[in-house]
mmCIF file of C-alpha atoms in Angstrom:
data_model
loop_
_atom_site.group_PDB
_atom_site.id
_atom_site.type_symbol
_atom_site.label_atom_id
_atom_site.label_comp_id
_atom_site.label_asym_id
_atom_site.label_seq_id
_atom_site.Cartn_x
_atom_site.Cartn_y
_atom_site.Cartn_z
ATOM 1 C CA UNK A 1 -97.788 245.712 50.886
ATOM 2 C CA UNK A 2 -94.745 247.648 49.923
ATOM 3 C CA UNK A 3 -91.440 245.485 50.058
ATOM 4 C CA UNK A 4 -89.071 248.286 51.155
ATOM 5 C CA UNK A 5 -90.716 251.274 52.770
ATOM 6 C CA UNK A 6 -89.033 254.374 54.209
ATOM 7 C CA UNK A 7 -90.411 257.329 56.040
ATOM 8 C CA UNK A 8 -90.718 260.145 55.682
ATOM 9 C CA UNK A 9 -90.894 260.594 51.958
ATOM 10 C CA UNK A 10 -90.098 264.383 52.281
ATOM 11 C CA UNK A 11 -88.067 266.003 55.093
ATOM 12 C CA UNK A 12 -87.334 269.788 55.220
ATOM 13 C CA UNK A 13 -85.185 270.949 58.105
ATOM 14 C CA UNK A 14 -82.834 273.659 59.135
ATOM 15 C CA UNK A 15 -79.104 273.455 59.373
ATOM 16 C CA UNK A 16 -77.921 272.104 62.747
ATOM 17 C CA UNK A 17 -80.975 270.080 63.425
ATOM 18 C CA UNK A 18 -80.953 266.327 64.056
ATOM 19 C CA UNK A 19 -83.185 263.998 62.093
ATOM 20 C CA UNK A 20 -83.910 260.293 61.409
ATOM 21 C CA UNK A 21 -85.185 258.286 58.409
ATOM 22 C CA UNK A 22 -86.811 255.025 59.005
ATOM 23 C CA UNK A 23 -86.622 252.001 56.863
ATOM 24 C CA UNK A 24 -88.353 248.516 56.953
ATOM 25 C CA UNK A 25 -88.478 245.637 54.485
ATOM 26 C CA UNK A 26 -90.818 242.758 54.580
ATOM 27 C CA UNK A 27 -88.965 240.586 52.077
ATOM 28 C CA UNK A 28 -87.122 238.524 54.718
ATOM 29 C CA UNK A 29 -83.768 239.816 53.345
ATOM 30 C CA UNK A 30 -80.578 239.577 55.502
ATOM 31 C CA UNK A 31 -78.785 242.687 54.081
ATOM 32 C CA UNK A 32 -80.033 246.354 54.112
ATOM 33 C CA UNK A 33 -78.177 249.337 52.826
ATOM 34 C CA UNK A 34 -78.368 253.251 52.719
ATOM 35 C CA UNK A 35 -77.630 254.925 49.351
ATOM 36 C CA UNK A 36 -77.342 258.708 48.860
ATOM 37 C CA UNK A 37 -78.398 260.148 45.502
ATOM 38 C CA UNK A 38 -77.102 263.633 44.941
ATOM 39 C CA UNK A 39 -78.510 266.339 42.592
ATOM 40 C CA UNK A 40 -76.457 264.904 39.778
ATOM 41 C CA UNK A 41 -78.136 261.615 40.242
ATOM 42 C CA UNK A 42 -75.108 259.723 41.508
ATOM 43 C CA UNK A 43 -76.069 256.810 43.629
ATOM 44 C CA UNK A 44 -73.415 256.101 46.160
ATOM 45 C CA UNK A 45 -73.516 253.534 49.009
ATOM 46 C CA UNK A 46 -73.201 254.797 52.621
ATOM 47 C CA UNK A 47 -73.739 251.762 54.769
ATOM 48 C CA UNK A 48 -74.534 248.150 54.549
ATOM 49 C CA UNK A 49 -75.960 246.023 57.534
ATOM 50 C CA UNK A 50 -76.211 242.186 57.474
ATOM 51 C CA UNK A 51 -78.367 240.681 60.091
ATOM 52 C CA UNK A 52 -78.116 243.810 62.302
ATOM 53 C CA UNK A 53 -74.302 243.980 61.900
ATOM 54 C CA UNK A 54 -72.492 246.768 60.224
ATOM 55 C CA UNK A 55 -70.352 245.473 57.264
ATOM 56 C CA UNK A 56 -69.862 248.492 55.017
ATOM 57 C CA UNK A 57 -69.228 252.042 56.006
ATOM 58 C CA UNK A 58 -68.160 254.008 53.073
ATOM 59 C CA UNK A 59 -66.238 256.970 54.494
ATOM 60 C CA UNK A 60 -69.441 258.711 55.672
ATOM 61 C CA UNK A 61 -69.072 261.589 58.238
ATOM 62 C CA UNK A 62 -69.695 260.353 61.809
ATOM 63 C CA UNK A 63 -72.652 262.687 62.020
ATOM 64 C CA UNK A 64 -74.451 259.837 60.145
ATOM 65 C CA UNK A 65 -75.356 256.937 62.484
ATOM 66 C CA UNK A 66 -77.257 253.937 61.115
ATOM 67 C CA UNK A 67 -79.156 251.716 63.608
ATOM 68 C CA UNK A 68 -80.529 248.268 62.980
ATOM 69 C CA UNK A 69 -82.710 247.062 65.700
ATOM 70 C CA UNK A 70 -83.371 243.898 63.845
ATOM 71 C CA UNK A 71 -82.724 242.511 60.338
ATOM 72 C CA UNK A 72 -86.005 243.970 58.878
ATOM 73 C CA UNK A 73 -85.227 247.695 60.044
ATOM 74 C CA UNK A 74 -82.403 250.055 59.142
ATOM 75 C CA UNK A 75 -82.735 253.614 60.252
ATOM 76 C CA UNK A 76 -80.581 256.443 59.664
ATOM 77 C CA UNK A 77 -79.845 259.287 62.060
ATOM 78 C CA UNK A 78 -78.222 262.437 60.942
ATOM 79 C CA UNK A 79 -76.862 264.920 63.619
ATOM 80 C CA UNK A 80 -76.062 268.504 63.036
ATOM 81 C CA UNK A 81 -77.410 268.716 59.384
ATOM 82 C CA UNK A 82 -75.527 270.689 56.892
ATOM 83 C CA UNK A 83 -76.560 272.103 53.413
ATOM 84 C CA UNK A 84 -74.461 269.573 51.696
ATOM 85 C CA UNK A 85 -76.564 266.800 53.256
ATOM 86 C CA UNK A 86 -79.532 267.632 50.966
ATOM 87 C CA UNK A 87 -80.077 264.752 48.663
ATOM 88 C CA UNK A 88 -82.458 261.814 48.226
ATOM 89 C CA UNK A 89 -81.577 258.962 50.622
ATOM 90 C CA UNK A 90 -82.598 255.322 49.342
ATOM 91 C CA UNK A 91 -82.866 252.429 51.593
ATOM 92 C CA UNK A 92 -82.503 249.125 49.886
ATOM 93 C CA UNK A 93 -82.409 245.445 50.873
ATOM 94 C CA UNK A 94 -81.036 242.147 49.277
ATOM 95 C CA UNK A 95 -81.068 238.490 50.149
ATOM 96 C CA UNK A 96 -77.457 238.738 51.460
ATOM 97 C CA UNK A 97 -75.835 235.802 53.190
ATOM 98 C CA UNK A 98 -72.515 234.085 52.452
ATOM 99 C CA UNK A 99 -74.057 231.360 50.293
ATOM 100 C CA UNK A 100 -76.500 233.726 48.442
ATOM 101 C CA UNK A 101 -76.039 234.129 44.795
ATOM 102 C CA UNK A 102 -78.635 236.737 44.326
ATOM 103 C CA UNK A 103 -77.445 240.296 44.880
ATOM 104 C CA UNK A 104 -80.490 242.007 43.443
ATOM 105 C CA UNK A 105 -81.329 245.179 45.461
ATOM 106 C CA UNK A 106 -84.844 246.303 46.137
ATOM 107 C CA UNK A 107 -85.146 250.037 46.673
ATOM 108 C CA UNK A 108 -87.519 251.906 48.922
ATOM 109 C CA UNK A 109 -89.174 255.014 47.405
ATOM 110 C CA UNK A 110 -86.475 257.457 48.648
ATOM 111 C CA UNK A 111 -86.557 260.222 51.226
ATOM 112 C CA UNK A 112 -85.893 263.714 49.807
ATOM 113 C CA UNK A 113 -84.064 265.642 52.432
ATOM 114 C CA UNK A 114 -83.652 269.466 52.097
ATOM 115 C CA UNK A 115 -81.671 271.248 54.472
ATOM 116 C CA UNK A 116 -82.264 275.018 54.593
ATOM 117 C CA UNK B 1 -62.265 249.244 45.423
ATOM 118 C CA UNK B 2 -64.488 248.837 42.378
ATOM 119 C CA UNK B 3 -65.051 251.725 39.930
ATOM 120 C CA UNK B 4 -67.834 251.729 37.377
ATOM 121 C CA UNK B 5 -67.886 254.186 34.418
ATOM 122 C CA UNK B 6 -70.934 254.737 32.372
ATOM 123 C CA UNK B 7 -71.439 256.450 29.024
ATOM 124 C CA UNK B 8 -73.084 258.435 27.643
ATOM 125 C CA UNK B 9 -74.495 260.683 30.324
ATOM 126 C CA UNK B 10 -77.513 261.682 28.237
ATOM 127 C CA UNK B 11 -78.947 259.937 25.062
ATOM 128 C CA UNK B 12 -81.772 261.105 22.931
ATOM 129 C CA UNK B 13 -83.237 258.727 20.275
ATOM 130 C CA UNK B 14 -86.257 258.721 18.127
ATOM 131 C CA UNK B 15 -89.104 256.439 19.076
ATOM 132 C CA UNK B 16 -88.657 253.189 17.416
ATOM 133 C CA UNK B 17 -84.843 253.332 17.187
ATOM 134 C CA UNK B 18 -82.373 251.471 19.363
ATOM 135 C CA UNK B 19 -80.437 252.769 22.431
ATOM 136 C CA UNK B 20 -77.228 251.518 23.658
ATOM 137 C CA UNK B 21 -75.557 252.373 26.981
ATOM 138 C CA UNK B 22 -72.085 251.247 27.729
ATOM 139 C CA UNK B 23 -70.332 250.438 31.057
ATOM 140 C CA UNK B 24 -66.844 249.547 32.156
ATOM 141 C CA UNK B 25 -65.813 248.192 35.540
ATOM 142 C CA UNK B 26 -62.201 247.943 37.199
ATOM 143 C CA UNK B 27 -62.333 244.977 39.491
ATOM 144 C CA UNK B 28 -61.898 241.657 37.696
ATOM 145 C CA UNK B 29 -63.443 239.769 40.775
ATOM 146 C CA UNK B 30 -66.834 241.405 39.839
ATOM 147 C CA UNK B 31 -69.188 238.854 38.624
ATOM 148 C CA UNK B 32 -72.747 240.299 38.794
ATOM 149 C CA UNK B 33 -73.977 243.205 36.610
ATOM 150 C CA UNK B 34 -77.421 244.582 36.978
ATOM 151 C CA UNK B 35 -79.168 247.372 35.241
ATOM 152 C CA UNK B 36 -81.610 249.671 37.017
ATOM 153 C CA UNK B 37 -84.077 251.996 35.607
ATOM 154 C CA UNK B 38 -85.084 255.149 37.539
ATOM 155 C CA UNK B 39 -88.114 257.112 36.400
ATOM 156 C CA UNK B 40 -88.538 260.744 37.477
ATOM 157 C CA UNK B 41 -89.217 260.917 41.228
ATOM 158 C CA UNK B 42 -89.336 257.139 41.568
ATOM 159 C CA UNK B 43 -87.009 254.445 42.933
ATOM 160 C CA UNK B 44 -84.345 252.549 40.947
ATOM 161 C CA UNK B 45 -85.750 249.244 39.718
ATOM 162 C CA UNK B 46 -83.933 246.177 38.352
ATOM 163 C CA UNK B 47 -84.712 245.684 34.693
ATOM 164 C CA UNK B 48 -82.103 243.049 33.770
ATOM 165 C CA UNK B 49 -78.846 241.501 35.137
ATOM 166 C CA UNK B 50 -76.262 239.217 33.915
ATOM 167 C CA UNK B 51 -73.622 237.124 35.505
ATOM 168 C CA UNK B 52 -70.005 236.599 34.314
ATOM 169 C CA UNK B 53 -70.805 233.025 33.139
ATOM 170 C CA UNK B 54 -72.909 234.347 30.407
ATOM 171 C CA UNK B 55 -72.122 236.610 27.463
ATOM 172 C CA UNK B 56 -75.540 237.835 26.626
ATOM 173 C CA UNK B 57 -78.918 237.821 28.156
ATOM 174 C CA UNK B 58 -82.198 239.075 26.433
ATOM 175 C CA UNK B 59 -85.684 240.043 27.875
ATOM 176 C CA UNK B 60 -88.087 241.118 25.140
ATOM 177 C CA UNK B 61 -86.784 244.379 23.994
ATOM 178 C CA UNK B 62 -83.896 244.695 26.410
ATOM 179 C CA UNK B 63 -80.660 242.825 26.168
ATOM 180 C CA UNK B 64 -77.317 243.030 28.052
ATOM 181 C CA UNK B 65 -73.930 241.892 26.862
ATOM 182 C CA UNK B 66 -70.894 241.331 28.869
ATOM 183 C CA UNK B 67 -67.079 241.070 27.777
ATOM 184 C CA UNK B 68 -65.237 239.869 30.783
ATOM 185 C CA UNK B 69 -61.852 240.104 29.105
ATOM 186 C CA UNK B 70 -62.449 243.747 28.284
ATOM 187 C CA UNK B 71 -64.355 244.416 31.416
ATOM 188 C CA UNK B 72 -67.320 246.109 29.868
ATOM 189 C CA UNK B 73 -70.959 245.432 29.584
ATOM 190 C CA UNK B 74 -73.683 247.114 27.628
ATOM 191 C CA UNK B 75 -77.516 247.640 27.669
ATOM 192 C CA UNK B 76 -79.389 247.369 24.472
ATOM 193 C CA UNK B 77 -83.044 248.605 24.071
ATOM 194 C CA UNK B 78 -84.756 248.013 20.723
ATOM 195 C CA UNK B 79 -87.845 249.569 19.350
ATOM 196 C CA UNK B 80 -87.753 252.218 22.018
ATOM 197 C CA UNK B 81 -91.034 253.746 23.340
ATOM 198 C CA UNK B 82 -91.700 256.906 25.226
ATOM 199 C CA UNK B 83 -92.067 254.880 28.393
ATOM 200 C CA UNK B 84 -88.405 253.924 28.043
ATOM 201 C CA UNK B 85 -87.560 257.429 29.006
ATOM 202 C CA UNK B 86 -85.797 257.442 32.374
ATOM 203 C CA UNK B 87 -82.299 257.338 33.997
ATOM 204 C CA UNK B 88 -80.634 254.053 33.573
ATOM 205 C CA UNK B 89 -77.779 252.877 35.918
ATOM 206 C CA UNK B 90 -75.414 250.090 35.465
ATOM 207 C CA UNK B 91 -73.843 248.406 38.496
ATOM 208 C CA UNK B 92 -71.280 245.757 39.304
ATOM 209 C CA UNK B 93 -70.710 243.511 42.362
ATOM 210 C CA UNK B 94 -68.812 240.484 43.372
ATOM 211 C CA UNK B 95 -72.268 238.992 43.445
ATOM 212 C CA UNK B 96 -72.107 236.730 46.528
ATOM 213 C CA UNK B 97 -72.930 237.261 50.049
ATOM 214 C CA UNK B 98 -73.142 240.902 51.311
ATOM 215 C CA UNK B 99 -71.345 242.523 48.459
ATOM 216 C CA UNK B 100 -72.456 245.998 47.823
ATOM 217 C CA UNK B 101 -73.485 247.204 44.330
ATOM 218 C CA UNK B 102 -71.235 250.008 42.836
ATOM 219 C CA UNK B 103 -73.278 251.994 40.459
ATOM 220 C CA UNK B 104 -72.345 253.811 37.252
ATOM 221 C CA UNK B 105 -72.997 257.511 37.049
ATOM 222 C CA UNK B 106 -76.258 257.053 35.249
ATOM 223 C CA UNK B 107 -77.667 257.775 31.567
ATOM 224 C CA UNK B 108 -80.500 260.002 31.092
ATOM 225 C CA UNK B 109 -82.422 258.353 28.100
ATOM 226 C CA UNK B 110 -84.930 260.518 26.282
ATOM 227 C CA UNK B 111 -87.294 259.005 23.695
ATOM 228 C CA UNK B 112 -88.544 261.583 21.130
ATOM 229 C CA UNK B 113 -91.867 260.726 19.771
#
């Protein structure tokens, strides 16, 4: 019954590979996000989608491609993985919408990506 | 864009004492300021938030204060307990619609028994 769930929890892969992380939320929220947390614990936004539409792309290399098949899902595909991509990736969702006053973000449990 | 600074980066306090974490933000249009707690290996979770029309908000041992003129806000934890040990993040956003949260750099709080 998890509100925001992402898979896999751990991902170890070699440089140059392509991998995907999946995220689903059952909160009925309109907005979903991907955040990257590096080894120093900095939480930085990567992408934001509202109702399947991309609204924020924070200068992320185009090797990273988010896809939102519907507003409950936001997947992250990463091509040609590099050592520097190693981090914990968090999916999150919030109610969103132009008239919403609540911006509280609910986070998934994170995916620890290790590139070797 | 918004820039949020957070201090200190690490904080150790004796159990039972108070802890204070401070943040400043740059965008005067920001009006929603949440605080997240992240325990080791877990997801960030909201513990308290405040909007710009309020100067202070309290929830049991946790309180947040906001000074919009100076563009800073603080988290206060009183009567600290070992389970308060975690990384705490402040954040800011414009609070409406699809506005992203811009996070501070985090404070690792350690409660010494």
